[in-house]
mmCIF file of C-alpha atoms in Angstrom:
data_model
loop_
_atom_site.group_PDB
_atom_site.id
_atom_site.type_symbol
_atom_site.label_atom_id
_atom_site.label_comp_id
_atom_site.label_asym_id
_atom_site.label_seq_id
_atom_site.Cartn_x
_atom_site.Cartn_y
_atom_site.Cartn_z
ATOM 1 C CA MET A 1 11.502 1.011 -6.536
ATOM 2 C CA SER A 2 13.166 1.058 -3.195
ATOM 3 C CA VAL A 3 11.104 -0.385 -0.373
ATOM 4 C CA LYS A 4 10.181 2.401 2.009
ATOM 5 C CA LYS A 5 10.626 1.761 5.698
ATOM 6 C CA THR A 6 7.177 3.235 6.262
ATOM 7 C CA MET A 7 5.576 0.641 3.992
ATOM 8 C CA LYS A 8 3.273 -1.798 5.725
ATOM 9 C CA PHE A 9 3.596 -5.554 5.360
ATOM 10 C CA GLU A 10 0.158 -5.797 3.748
ATOM 11 C CA GLU A 11 1.073 -3.152 1.161
ATOM 12 C CA ALA A 12 4.233 -5.029 0.271
ATOM 13 C CA MET A 13 2.334 -8.297 -0.099
ATOM 14 C CA THR A 14 -0.267 -6.655 -2.339
ATOM 15 C CA ARG A 15 2.483 -5.254 -4.547
ATOM 16 C CA LEU A 16 4.165 -8.661 -4.677
ATOM 17 C CA GLU A 17 0.886 -10.195 -5.853
ATOM 18 C CA GLU A 18 0.625 -7.531 -8.564
ATOM 19 C CA ILE A 19 4.170 -8.262 -9.696
ATOM 20 C CA VAL A 20 3.535 -12.002 -9.834
ATOM 21 C CA ALA A 21 0.537 -11.366 -12.078
ATOM 22 C CA LEU A 22 2.588 -9.097 -14.356
ATOM 23 C CA LEU A 23 5.444 -11.596 -14.545
ATOM 24 C CA GLY A 24 2.960 -14.327 -15.445
ATOM 25 C CA ASP A 25 1.658 -12.240 -18.340
ATOM 26 C CA GLN A 26 3.549 -13.150 -21.493
ATOM 27 C CA ALA A 27 2.891 -9.652 -22.834
ATOM 28 C CA THR A 28 5.212 -8.122 -20.201
ATOM 29 C CA PRO A 29 8.383 -6.985 -21.996
ATOM 30 C CA LEU A 30 11.658 -8.495 -20.828
ATOM 31 C CA ASP A 31 13.112 -5.171 -19.624
ATOM 32 C CA GLN A 32 10.042 -4.520 -17.499
ATOM 33 C CA ALA A 33 10.065 -8.108 -16.208
ATOM 34 C CA LEU A 34 13.665 -7.701 -15.052
ATOM 35 C CA LYS A 35 12.820 -4.483 -13.197
ATOM 36 C CA LEU A 36 9.779 -6.130 -11.644
ATOM 37 C CA TYR A 37 11.878 -9.094 -10.561
ATOM 38 C CA GLY A 38 14.302 -6.742 -8.797
ATOM 39 C CA GLU A 39 11.433 -4.970 -7.061
ATOM 40 C CA ALA A 40 9.928 -8.307 -6.037
ATOM 41 C CA SER A 41 13.254 -9.377 -4.592
ATOM 42 C CA GLU A 42 13.394 -6.235 -2.419
ATOM 43 C CA LEU A 43 9.777 -6.664 -1.343
ATOM 44 C CA SER A 44 10.368 -10.305 -0.484
ATOM 45 C CA ALA A 45 13.348 -9.410 1.706
ATOM 46 C CA PHE A 46 11.279 -6.664 3.368
ATOM 47 C CA CYS A 47 8.401 -9.071 4.100
ATOM 48 C CA THR A 48 10.770 -11.727 5.400
ATOM 49 C CA ALA A 49 12.315 -9.198 7.789
ATOM 50 C CA LYS A 50 8.877 -8.019 8.972
ATOM 51 C CA LEU A 51 7.801 -11.608 9.619
ATOM 52 C CA GLY A 52 11.012 -12.218 11.549
ATOM 53 C CA GLU A 53 10.326 -9.179 13.712
ATOM 54 C CA ALA A 54 6.772 -10.356 14.367
ATOM 55 C CA ARG A 55 7.986 -13.856 15.253
ATOM 56 C CA LEU A 56 10.504 -12.398 17.704
ATOM 57 C CA ARG A 57 7.776 -10.330 19.378
ATOM 58 C CA LEU A 58 5.546 -13.387 19.699
ATOM 59 C CA VAL A 59 8.322 -15.414 21.261
ATOM 60 C CA THR A 60 9.008 -12.588 23.708
ATOM 61 C CA VAL A 61 5.321 -12.375 24.671
ATOM 62 C CA GLU A 62 5.093 -16.151 25.073
ATOM 63 C CA ARG A 63 8.129 -16.163 27.353
ATOM 64 C CA LYS A 64 6.673 -13.380 29.483
ATOM 65 C CA ASP A 65 3.347 -15.221 29.693
ATOM 66 C CA GLY A 66 5.200 -18.384 30.705
ATOM 67 C CA GLU A 67 6.905 -16.522 33.537
ATOM 68 C CA ASN A 68 3.577 -15.285 34.852
ATOM 69 C CA THR A 69 1.927 -18.705 34.771
ATOM 70 C CA PRO A 70 2.196 -20.648 38.032
#
């Protein structure tokens, strides 16, 4: 799976939780586990980027609020 740019953060986190559960299940075949791990890696990078964007927006808003405070 390739992470879609239209995917929402919450959707990615839900999928990550599903993958963690599948990887924790000893019945998951190795081939599937490897594919899931790759998908989880992409989702993790996507979520990290989204959080970075959100943090940047918050910092920008805080700076603007600081400029408007006497």
